[in-house]
Each structure stands twice: as C-alpha cells, then as structure tokens.
Amino acid sequence: MRLAALVSGGKDSIYAAYLASKEHEITHLISMVSENPASYMFHFPNIHLVKTQAALMGVPLTEKHTKGIKEEELDDLEEAIASLKGEIDGVVTGALASSYQKVRIDSICKRHDLLSIAPLWHRDPVEYLRAALADGFEIIYVAVAAPPLDEKWLGRKLDEKTIDELVQLNLRHGIHPGGEGGELDSLVLDCPMFIRKIKVVHAENNWNEKERNGTYDIKEIELVDK
C-alpha cells in the first residue's frame, strides 16, 4: 500500500513510519506546523527540521500550517490528508497510548476511505525504546514538561542508561517512559531511512525554572555521512 506518514520529527512518528515501510511504501510525509506550543494534537519543538528529515528520506513533504486551536486544528489536518487522496491508500501515525489523537485520526481516515495504521499502538514503551535503539535510531530530547525532569534532559541522547532512568522515573513519579503524557518530546537525528545523519551544531536551552519546563531550540545543523 501507499502510505502517508504523519511526522513531527520525533521518535514515535518516525519509528512508526519505519516499521510501516517494512511492509508498505511511504510515498508522502505530512507535517503539521502549529502556532500553539500547547497543541493537543501536534508536536511543536524544532518542527522546522522535518523538512530536512524528509529530504534525508527522499520522500515528498506536505507541510500544513495551523493555529493549533483545539478541535479546529483537526480541520487543517483533514485538509492535508484529503489533498493526497488518490495518491495514498492510508495514513501511518506514531500513536502510542493517546486515544484522543488516535480516535480523531481514525475518523478522518474513515471519512476519506483510507486505512489508519498505528504500528506502536499500545506497545510497551520501554520495549519499544530499546527496539528503536537496536534498529539504529539516534534520538535526543528537545522538550521536557514534568518534574522531576530538569534542564539537564534538554539535548540528552536516548541510550540504555536513559531508558533505565525513565523506568525509575515511571515507578517513582509516574513519568511515562515514552513521554506520552507530554512529559518529553524528542527529535530523530538518524535512522535507517536517512541517507545521512543530522548533527546539531548550535542549540539553545529555553528553560522556565518557575514552570519547570523548557525546550532545546536547534539553531544550526550539519549533515554528516554515516
């Protein structure tokens, strides 16, 4: 089947696209650029780098801007999906545990006679993170929004030690290891679908000590050979 992958630049959406690509053809990528950092549906930090990721995958990108207003942003997503009708047979997403997101995307796909595919749906998050590492994914964290996570997590690379720490944070504080509650956002720097790797040359931490949240804002990158 021909699939469009809804991608944010983060681990869930790109790993889901990778898994789907083993059985299907990813012919398009869709990126939703939200003006609302607190969007209920769409990832915000470093969304501009999806263009680079799409180029590294050699897959055309449909970029759609949205105000990010709750529920209304779904109309913008539907327009983006509908614009590809006739060119795709389904949509793949990185939905992991959020019924809010999955139900709405499923409904959009149903209205347009498209399959909604979510390879990570209800998959154990710790097992999935380890699998992503084993499959050659290089991932960093670009936003945190839940104590006791702190500024040290911004720009931190996902590795086995990080996963072990996330397991402990889950046990002690209820932090979802996959960041499904909005605790953590990520960025994929490399994966098997990329022809080259992304290297961060310059980034700035934007940390709010009072609110205990922040973002890792990437200002300059370079592409390096694997």
PDB file of C-alpha atoms in Angstrom:
ATOM      1  CA  MET A   1       0.000   0.000   0.000  1.00  0.00           C
ATOM      2  CA  ARG A   2       0.952   3.610  -0.489  1.00  0.00           C
ATOM      3  CA  LEU A   3       1.059   5.430   2.834  1.00  0.00           C
ATOM      4  CA  ALA A   4       1.400   8.991   4.010  1.00  0.00           C
ATOM      5  CA  ALA A   5       3.224   9.247   7.323  1.00  0.00           C
ATOM      6  CA  LEU A   6       2.170  11.981   9.732  1.00  0.00           C
ATOM      7  CA  VAL A   7       5.534  13.049  11.158  1.00  0.00           C
ATOM      8  CA  SER A   8       6.606  15.543  13.788  1.00  0.00           C
ATOM      9  CA  GLY A   9      10.324  14.889  13.750  1.00  0.00           C
ATOM     10  CA  GLY A  10      10.119  12.877  16.955  1.00  0.00           C
ATOM     11  CA  LYS A  11      10.747   9.216  17.712  1.00  0.00           C
ATOM     12  CA  ASP A  12       7.159   7.929  17.710  1.00  0.00           C
ATOM     13  CA  SER A  13       6.133   9.200  14.299  1.00  0.00           C
ATOM     14  CA  ILE A  14       9.370   8.321  12.527  1.00  0.00           C
ATOM     15  CA  TYR A  15       9.744   4.901  14.127  1.00  0.00           C
ATOM     16  CA  ALA A  16       6.131   4.127  13.169  1.00  0.00           C
ATOM     17  CA  ALA A  17       6.904   5.164   9.588  1.00  0.00           C
ATOM     18  CA  TYR A  18       9.990   2.960   9.640  1.00  0.00           C
ATOM     19  CA  LEU A  19       8.015  -0.066  10.839  1.00  0.00           C
ATOM     20  CA  ALA A  20       5.283   0.546   8.254  1.00  0.00           C
ATOM     21  CA  SER A  21       7.889   0.864   5.498  1.00  0.00           C
ATOM     22  CA  LYS A  22       8.853  -2.777   6.006  1.00  0.00           C
ATOM     23  CA  GLU A  23       5.520  -3.874   4.516  1.00  0.00           C
ATOM     24  CA  HIS A  24       4.299  -0.806   2.644  1.00  0.00           C
ATOM     25  CA  GLU A  25       5.624   2.145   0.651  1.00  0.00           C
ATOM     26  CA  ILE A  26       5.885   5.520   2.379  1.00  0.00           C
ATOM     27  CA  THR A  27       5.104   7.791  -0.561  1.00  0.00           C
ATOM     28  CA  HIS A  28       4.376  11.026   1.319  1.00  0.00           C
ATOM     29  CA  LEU A  29       5.069  12.731   4.622  1.00  0.00           C
ATOM     30  CA  ILE A  30       2.676  15.153   6.302  1.00  0.00           C
ATOM     31  CA  SER A  31       3.908  17.744   8.784  1.00  0.00           C
ATOM     32  CA  MET A  32       1.566  19.943  10.815  1.00  0.00           C
ATOM     33  CA  VAL A  33       3.201  23.218  11.830  1.00  0.00           C
ATOM     34  CA  SER A  34       1.276  24.538  14.807  1.00  0.00           C
ATOM     35  CA  GLU A  35       1.404  28.098  16.117  1.00  0.00           C
ATOM     36  CA  ASN A  36       0.313  26.770  19.520  1.00  0.00           C
ATOM     37  CA  PRO A  37       3.096  25.200  21.633  1.00  0.00           C
ATOM     38  CA  ALA A  38       0.380  23.586  23.774  1.00  0.00           C
ATOM     39  CA  SER A  39      -1.446  21.946  20.867  1.00  0.00           C
ATOM     40  CA  TYR A  40      -3.455  18.890  21.872  1.00  0.00           C
ATOM     41  CA  MET A  41      -2.604  17.145  18.604  1.00  0.00           C
ATOM     42  CA  PHE A  42       0.709  18.291  17.213  1.00  0.00           C
ATOM     43  CA  HIS A  43       4.352  18.332  18.326  1.00  0.00           C
ATOM     44  CA  PHE A  44       5.927  21.800  18.343  1.00  0.00           C
ATOM     45  CA  PRO A  45       9.688  21.878  19.203  1.00  0.00           C
ATOM     46  CA  ASN A  46      12.004  22.004  16.165  1.00  0.00           C
ATOM     47  CA  ILE A  47       9.207  21.169  13.746  1.00  0.00           C
ATOM     48  CA  HIS A  48      11.199  23.070  11.100  1.00  0.00           C
ATOM     49  CA  LEU A  49      13.653  20.159  10.912  1.00  0.00           C
ATOM     50  CA  VAL A  50      11.036  17.828   9.419  1.00  0.00           C
ATOM     51  CA  LYS A  51      11.941  19.337   6.039  1.00  0.00           C
ATOM     52  CA  THR A  52      15.496  18.094   6.500  1.00  0.00           C
ATOM     53  CA  GLN A  53      14.308  14.673   7.652  1.00  0.00           C
ATOM     54  CA  ALA A  54      12.033  14.373   4.620  1.00  0.00           C
ATOM     55  CA  ALA A  55      14.939  15.231   2.310  1.00  0.00           C
ATOM     56  CA  LEU A  56      17.096  12.609   4.023  1.00  0.00           C
ATOM     57  CA  MET A  57      14.340  10.043   3.441  1.00  0.00           C
ATOM     58  CA  GLY A  58      13.800  11.146  -0.152  1.00  0.00           C
ATOM     59  CA  VAL A  59      10.052  11.411   0.455  1.00  0.00           C
ATOM     60  CA  PRO A  60       7.947  14.435  -0.587  1.00  0.00           C
ATOM     61  CA  LEU A  61       6.615  16.513   2.292  1.00  0.00           C
ATOM     62  CA  THR A  62       3.192  18.120   2.582  1.00  0.00           C
ATOM     63  CA  GLU A  63       3.525  20.897   5.163  1.00  0.00           C
ATOM     64  CA  LYS A  64       0.345  22.378   6.615  1.00  0.00           C
ATOM     65  CA  HIS A  65       0.198  25.337   8.990  1.00  0.00           C
ATOM     66  CA  THR A  66      -2.412  25.507  11.736  1.00  0.00           C
ATOM     67  CA  LYS A  67      -3.329  27.940  14.511  1.00  0.00           C
ATOM     68  CA  GLY A  68      -3.373  24.926  16.826  1.00  0.00           C
ATOM     69  CA  ILE A  69      -6.814  25.660  18.247  1.00  0.00           C
ATOM     70  CA  LYS A  70      -8.302  22.617  19.971  1.00  0.00           C
ATOM     71  CA  GLU A  71     -10.567  20.621  17.628  1.00  0.00           C
ATOM     72  CA  GLU A  72     -10.300  23.268  14.883  1.00  0.00           C
ATOM     73  CA  GLU A  73      -6.744  22.085  14.161  1.00  0.00           C
ATOM     74  CA  LEU A  74      -8.275  18.792  13.056  1.00  0.00           C
ATOM     75  CA  ASP A  75      -9.838  20.537  10.062  1.00  0.00           C
ATOM     76  CA  ASP A  76      -6.354  21.592   8.971  1.00  0.00           C
ATOM     77  CA  LEU A  77      -5.097  18.026   9.329  1.00  0.00           C
ATOM     78  CA  GLU A  78      -8.034  16.729   7.333  1.00  0.00           C
ATOM     79  CA  GLU A  79      -7.287  19.200   4.535  1.00  0.00           C
ATOM     80  CA  ALA A  80      -3.686  17.973   4.383  1.00  0.00           C
ATOM     81  CA  ILE A  81      -4.755  14.324   4.248  1.00  0.00           C
ATOM     82  CA  ALA A  82      -7.536  14.999   1.745  1.00  0.00           C
ATOM     83  CA  SER A  83      -5.076  16.788  -0.563  1.00  0.00           C
ATOM     84  CA  LEU A  84      -3.326  13.442  -1.095  1.00  0.00           C
ATOM     85  CA  LYS A  85      -6.468  11.450  -1.811  1.00  0.00           C
ATOM     86  CA  GLY A  86      -5.982   9.270  -4.864  1.00  0.00           C
ATOM     87  CA  GLU A  87      -2.225   9.133  -4.252  1.00  0.00           C
ATOM     88  CA  ILE A  88      -2.334   7.184  -0.975  1.00  0.00           C
ATOM     89  CA  ASP A  89      -4.206   4.223   0.488  1.00  0.00           C
ATOM     90  CA  GLY A  90      -3.689   5.025   4.141  1.00  0.00           C
ATOM     91  CA  VAL A  91      -2.043   7.102   6.844  1.00  0.00           C
ATOM     92  CA  VAL A  92       0.517   5.904   9.379  1.00  0.00           C
ATOM     93  CA  THR A  93       0.921   7.646  12.744  1.00  0.00           C
ATOM     94  CA  GLY A  94       3.016   7.214  15.851  1.00  0.00           C
ATOM     95  CA  ALA A  95       0.048   6.946  18.203  1.00  0.00           C
ATOM     96  CA  LEU A  96       1.222   5.063  21.270  1.00  0.00           C
ATOM     97  CA  ALA A  97      -1.381   5.465  24.010  1.00  0.00           C
ATOM     98  CA  SER A  98      -3.360   8.655  23.358  1.00  0.00           C
ATOM     99  CA  SER A  99      -6.924   7.767  22.424  1.00  0.00           C
ATOM    100  CA  TYR A 100      -7.616  11.489  21.943  1.00  0.00           C
ATOM    101  CA  GLN A 101      -5.266  11.590  18.971  1.00  0.00           C
ATOM    102  CA  LYS A 102      -5.897   8.152  17.536  1.00  0.00           C
ATOM    103  CA  VAL A 103      -9.698   8.334  17.544  1.00  0.00           C
ATOM    104  CA  ARG A 104      -9.645  11.637  15.693  1.00  0.00           C
ATOM    105  CA  ILE A 105      -7.176  10.489  13.059  1.00  0.00           C
ATOM    106  CA  ASP A 106      -9.111   7.241  12.613  1.00  0.00           C
ATOM    107  CA  SER A 107     -12.277   9.287  11.984  1.00  0.00           C
ATOM    108  CA  ILE A 108     -10.594  11.479   9.371  1.00  0.00           C
ATOM    109  CA  CYS A 109      -9.226   8.435   7.555  1.00  0.00           C
ATOM    110  CA  LYS A 110     -12.615   6.714   7.622  1.00  0.00           C
ATOM    111  CA  ARG A 111     -14.304   9.726   6.026  1.00  0.00           C
ATOM    112  CA  HIS A 112     -11.824   9.549   3.150  1.00  0.00           C
ATOM    113  CA  ASP A 113     -11.808   5.751   2.774  1.00  0.00           C
ATOM    114  CA  LEU A 114      -8.225   5.497   3.949  1.00  0.00           C
ATOM    115  CA  LEU A 115      -6.670   2.996   6.313  1.00  0.00           C
ATOM    116  CA  SER A 116      -5.352   4.330   9.623  1.00  0.00           C
ATOM    117  CA  ILE A 117      -2.215   2.441  10.657  1.00  0.00           C
ATOM    118  CA  ALA A 118      -0.580   2.804  14.091  1.00  0.00           C
ATOM    119  CA  PRO A 119       2.256   0.256  14.484  1.00  0.00           C
ATOM    120  CA  LEU A 120       3.077   1.424  18.025  1.00  0.00           C
ATOM    121  CA  TRP A 121      -0.457   1.418  19.394  1.00  0.00           C
ATOM    122  CA  HIS A 122      -0.424   0.050  22.964  1.00  0.00           C
ATOM    123  CA  ARG A 123       3.098  -1.297  22.532  1.00  0.00           C
ATOM    124  CA  ASP A 124       5.119  -1.474  25.749  1.00  0.00           C
ATOM    125  CA  PRO A 125       7.034   1.839  25.747  1.00  0.00           C
ATOM    126  CA  VAL A 126      10.221   0.502  27.327  1.00  0.00           C
ATOM    127  CA  GLU A 127      10.403  -2.428  24.911  1.00  0.00           C
ATOM    128  CA  TYR A 128       9.750  -0.034  22.025  1.00  0.00           C
ATOM    129  CA  LEU A 129      12.537   2.357  23.077  1.00  0.00           C
ATOM    130  CA  ARG A 130      15.016  -0.499  23.282  1.00  0.00           C
ATOM    131  CA  ALA A 131      13.874  -1.751  19.879  1.00  0.00           C
ATOM    132  CA  ALA A 132      14.358   1.692  18.341  1.00  0.00           C
ATOM    133  CA  LEU A 133      17.925   1.820  19.626  1.00  0.00           C
ATOM    134  CA  ALA A 134      18.595  -1.702  18.323  1.00  0.00           C
ATOM    135  CA  ASP A 135      17.251  -0.624  14.918  1.00  0.00           C
ATOM    136  CA  GLY A 136      19.794   2.177  14.675  1.00  0.00           C
ATOM    137  CA  PHE A 137      17.750   5.202  15.750  1.00  0.00           C
ATOM    138  CA  GLU A 138      19.624   8.159  17.219  1.00  0.00           C
ATOM    139  CA  ILE A 139      17.259  10.223  19.338  1.00  0.00           C
ATOM    140  CA  ILE A 140      17.616  13.284  21.558  1.00  0.00           C
ATOM    141  CA  TYR A 141      15.147  15.029  23.846  1.00  0.00           C
ATOM    142  CA  VAL A 142      14.136  18.532  22.827  1.00  0.00           C
ATOM    143  CA  ALA A 143      11.454  19.397  25.404  1.00  0.00           C
ATOM    144  CA  VAL A 144      10.551  18.475  28.972  1.00  0.00           C
ATOM    145  CA  ALA A 145       7.441  19.454  30.900  1.00  0.00           C
ATOM    146  CA  ALA A 146       7.149  17.410  34.082  1.00  0.00           C
ATOM    147  CA  PRO A 147       9.060  17.480  37.384  1.00  0.00           C
ATOM    148  CA  PRO A 148      11.447  15.999  38.389  1.00  0.00           C
ATOM    149  CA  LEU A 149      12.708  16.225  34.798  1.00  0.00           C
ATOM    150  CA  ASP A 150      15.050  19.206  34.603  1.00  0.00           C
ATOM    151  CA  GLU A 151      17.123  21.266  32.194  1.00  0.00           C
ATOM    152  CA  LYS A 152      19.768  18.522  32.000  1.00  0.00           C
ATOM    153  CA  TRP A 153      17.357  16.498  29.874  1.00  0.00           C
ATOM    154  CA  LEU A 154      17.374  19.084  27.101  1.00  0.00           C
ATOM    155  CA  GLY A 155      19.540  17.772  24.280  1.00  0.00           C
ATOM    156  CA  ARG A 156      20.107  14.490  26.113  1.00  0.00           C
ATOM    157  CA  LYS A 157      20.631  11.429  23.947  1.00  0.00           C
ATOM    158  CA  LEU A 158      18.440   8.370  24.364  1.00  0.00           C
ATOM    159  CA  ASP A 159      20.549   5.360  25.317  1.00  0.00           C
ATOM    160  CA  GLU A 160      20.220   2.317  27.563  1.00  0.00           C
ATOM    161  CA  LYS A 161      21.141   4.324  30.651  1.00  0.00           C
ATOM    162  CA  THR A 162      18.482   6.889  29.809  1.00  0.00           C
ATOM    163  CA  ILE A 163      15.874   4.150  29.394  1.00  0.00           C
ATOM    164  CA  ASP A 164      16.777   2.672  32.789  1.00  0.00           C
ATOM    165  CA  GLU A 165      16.368   6.114  34.333  1.00  0.00           C
ATOM    166  CA  LEU A 166      12.984   6.572  32.654  1.00  0.00           C
ATOM    167  CA  VAL A 167      11.844   3.254  34.137  1.00  0.00           C
ATOM    168  CA  GLN A 168      12.741   4.522  37.623  1.00  0.00           C
ATOM    169  CA  LEU A 169      11.042   7.870  36.988  1.00  0.00           C
ATOM    170  CA  ASN A 170       7.934   5.978  35.974  1.00  0.00           C
ATOM    171  CA  LEU A 171       7.950   3.905  39.162  1.00  0.00           C
ATOM    172  CA  ARG A 172       8.603   6.852  41.461  1.00  0.00           C
ATOM    173  CA  HIS A 173       6.827   9.739  39.762  1.00  0.00           C
ATOM    174  CA  GLY A 174       4.529   8.289  37.119  1.00  0.00           C
ATOM    175  CA  ILE A 175       6.506   9.721  34.210  1.00  0.00           C
ATOM    176  CA  HIS A 176       5.505   7.848  31.060  1.00  0.00           C
ATOM    177  CA  PRO A 177       8.701   6.299  29.580  1.00  0.00           C
ATOM    178  CA  GLY A 178       7.565   7.227  26.088  1.00  0.00           C
ATOM    179  CA  GLY A 179       6.588  10.763  27.084  1.00  0.00           C
ATOM    180  CA  GLU A 180       3.005  10.073  26.095  1.00  0.00           C
ATOM    181  CA  GLY A 181       1.664  12.469  28.730  1.00  0.00           C
ATOM    182  CA  GLY A 182       3.599  15.354  27.223  1.00  0.00           C
ATOM    183  CA  GLU A 183       6.465  14.925  29.686  1.00  0.00           C
ATOM    184  CA  LEU A 184       9.109  14.646  26.962  1.00  0.00           C
ATOM    185  CA  ASP A 185       9.428  15.497  23.278  1.00  0.00           C
ATOM    186  CA  SER A 186      12.136  14.080  21.064  1.00  0.00           C
ATOM    187  CA  LEU A 187      13.928  14.524  17.750  1.00  0.00           C
ATOM    188  CA  VAL A 188      15.346  11.821  15.478  1.00  0.00           C
ATOM    189  CA  LEU A 189      18.867  12.622  14.285  1.00  0.00           C
ATOM    190  CA  ASP A 190      19.428   9.343  12.453  1.00  0.00           C
ATOM    191  CA  CYS A 191      17.591   6.186  11.458  1.00  0.00           C
ATOM    192  CA  PRO A 192      17.793   3.529   8.727  1.00  0.00           C
ATOM    193  CA  MET A 193      15.638   5.654   6.411  1.00  0.00           C
ATOM    194  CA  PHE A 194      18.071   8.613   6.435  1.00  0.00           C
ATOM    195  CA  ILE A 195      20.839   8.709   3.846  1.00  0.00           C
ATOM    196  CA  ARG A 196      22.919  10.923   6.153  1.00  0.00           C
ATOM    197  CA  LYS A 197      22.888  11.869   9.839  1.00  0.00           C
ATOM    198  CA  ILE A 198      21.854  15.167  11.402  1.00  0.00           C
ATOM    199  CA  LYS A 199      24.456  16.745  13.676  1.00  0.00           C
ATOM    200  CA  VAL A 200      23.460  19.589  15.974  1.00  0.00           C
ATOM    201  CA  VAL A 201      25.973  22.413  15.599  1.00  0.00           C
ATOM    202  CA  HIS A 202      24.269  25.027  17.771  1.00  0.00           C
ATOM    203  CA  ALA A 203      21.244  24.895  20.050  1.00  0.00           C
ATOM    204  CA  GLU A 204      19.869  26.997  22.899  1.00  0.00           C
ATOM    205  CA  ASN A 205      18.135  25.874  26.055  1.00  0.00           C
ATOM    206  CA  ASN A 206      14.937  27.783  26.723  1.00  0.00           C
ATOM    207  CA  TRP A 207      14.232  26.842  30.346  1.00  0.00           C
ATOM    208  CA  ASN A 208      11.490  28.174  32.648  1.00  0.00           C
ATOM    209  CA  GLU A 209      12.541  27.405  36.200  1.00  0.00           C
ATOM    210  CA  LYS A 210       9.230  28.551  37.674  1.00  0.00           C
ATOM    211  CA  GLU A 211       7.149  26.347  35.375  1.00  0.00           C
ATOM    212  CA  ARG A 212       9.776  23.567  35.346  1.00  0.00           C
ATOM    213  CA  ASN A 213       9.623  23.131  31.593  1.00  0.00           C
ATOM    214  CA  GLY A 214      11.718  24.027  28.607  1.00  0.00           C
ATOM    215  CA  THR A 215      12.808  23.378  25.053  1.00  0.00           C
ATOM    216  CA  TYR A 216      16.056  22.640  23.242  1.00  0.00           C
ATOM    217  CA  ASP A 217      15.877  25.027  20.308  1.00  0.00           C
ATOM    218  CA  ILE A 218      18.128  23.908  17.465  1.00  0.00           C
ATOM    219  CA  LYS A 219      19.545  26.834  15.527  1.00  0.00           C
ATOM    220  CA  GLU A 220      22.141  25.210  13.280  1.00  0.00           C
ATOM    221  CA  ILE A 221      22.753  21.695  11.977  1.00  0.00           C
ATOM    222  CA  GLU A 222      25.008  19.940   9.523  1.00  0.00           C
ATOM    223  CA  LEU A 223      24.574  16.668   7.683  1.00  0.00           C
ATOM    224  CA  VAL A 224      27.283  14.070   8.101  1.00  0.00           C
ATOM    225  CA  ASP A 225      27.989  10.762   6.409  1.00  0.00           C
ATOM    226  CA  LYS A 226      27.201   7.581   8.295  1.00  0.00           C
TER     227      LYS A 226
END
